[in-house]
């Protein structure tokens, strides 16, 4: 009984961030009634992968980051692999830097997110430009990055609550 | 101290190289797989499209369920706004109703004239194109693609390339079809290209999306006199779209750059109509219509598909789809609205649609003006 409960807790700990990623990815595509906003809609999965890789890397394995990215690619309807690549890179880079970032206060972690999301947005802009053979306007991407950076704070607070529920009370 | 620390770090990294490799290998594999998928989807767009067609049926219901609370909140917000602005809205609707009544009278009169002329010219009635009403499930959701998911697929008769409209005009066209869902590319997407014409001048062009909210008109004739306020409609060239569907109005002209404000309200796409229109020809690679392709020979094909055009001859009716008080001249072809265009031999084509040599029932005298004008440039 205790073993089964333990297994269920482990499954929940790895499953919840993944399910959360699937839902957050889909939430970006819900019709909000504003075409302008839908264009600059931030990627909500990037903060998710960043947070869980930083604080609970076991709960966000590479396969989960890859699958969430692929799911986002399906929702976009563009090239398969673009968001998957970005989230896998996020997972890889943050895992390699987490020992440094973990010892820092939240504001530095936020700055770290702002930096990596800026690099990834630039990478997305370049890859999308190559894929579509089109020089995209940079402004929607800058707005997309800015909103994503701003969204990190409330999202991270929400993830922290879920984290507490799963690890401190389970 | 510093060299020692550096040396220690290197030692630590090289002390257990197998562990480092084991940590990096999964990352390298997943990154390579993702990048490989990106390359494959670029090299084999058809494969990418097929996979998307299968997966779209998984994606649409999830977004649909998540969108329910947002729809409710938007509905409540709209109701509150309506209540607050009730009196003003009623007055606005009353004025609009009066205006529409006048247009209805014009439309009825033109419909009668049109029927008479069709009988005179022995042209069969245009086949009405059935529409499939469907709910919009998703927004574009990012800076890459301007596309929406629809709650109808093959099961409801949706097929690729079909035009999508709201109550005011063209919204886009179907690009991916699943069993229960489909994806429509909006006119604003950078891959969107549709042949159009300007009603006042008869000039043809290609409406090109660039991910902005106002698509551009490309390939306008050099001497085009397009101006702000000109109405733009689909020309039907290439056979992908039926002719004479409202697209929008010209709202920006600066040298060769002409932009169109869409008639469709892309901010309120709750429901759309997909026209069950069978394209005359389907592009092989891309869903992008080929610019200014001639129609297949003979009018019969067009009539079968509901895209029948009125034969162009010396006597032609006014445009039955686009009634306008100044253009109700009776059975004779209307005089050009723009004297400059008339002097340049650019009379608006009878019937509103540009003359199509391939679809002519009777031979028309060729004039030097019918040769295609030099392109104004695509951008």
CSV table of N, CA and C in Angstrom, one decimal, chain B residues 11-21:
chain,number,residue,atom,x,y,z
B,11,UNK,N,40.1,19.7,-14.0
B,11,UNK,CA,40.3,18.4,-13.5
B,11,UNK,C,38.9,17.7,-13.1
B,12,UNK,N,38.1,18.6,-12.6
B,12,UNK,CA,36.8,18.1,-12.2
B,12,UNK,C,36.0,17.6,-13.4
B,13,UNK,N,36.1,18.4,-14.5
B,13,UNK,CA,35.3,18.1,-15.7
B,13,UNK,C,35.9,16.8,-16.3
B,14,UNK,N,37.2,16.7,-16.3
B,14,UNK,CA,37.8,15.5,-16.9
B,14,UNK,C,37.9,14.3,-16.0
B,15,UNK,N,37.6,14.5,-14.7
B,15,UNK,CA,37.7,13.3,-13.8
B,15,UNK,C,36.7,12.2,-14.2
B,16,UNK,N,35.6,12.6,-14.6
B,16,UNK,CA,34.6,11.6,-14.9
B,16,UNK,C,33.9,11.9,-16.2
B,17,UNK,N,34.7,11.7,-17.3
B,17,UNK,CA,34.2,12.1,-18.6
B,17,UNK,C,33.0,11.3,-19.0
B,18,UNK,N,32.9,10.0,-18.6
B,18,UNK,CA,31.7,9.2,-19.0
B,18,UNK,C,30.4,9.8,-18.4
B,19,UNK,N,30.5,10.3,-17.2
B,19,UNK,CA,29.3,10.9,-16.6
B,19,UNK,C,28.9,12.1,-17.3
B,20,UNK,N,29.8,12.9,-17.7
B,20,UNK,CA,29.5,14.1,-18.5
B,20,UNK,C,28.9,13.8,-19.8
B,21,UNK,N,29.4,12.8,-20.5
B,21,UNK,CA,28.9,12.4,-21.8
B,21,UNK,C,27.5,11.8,-21.6
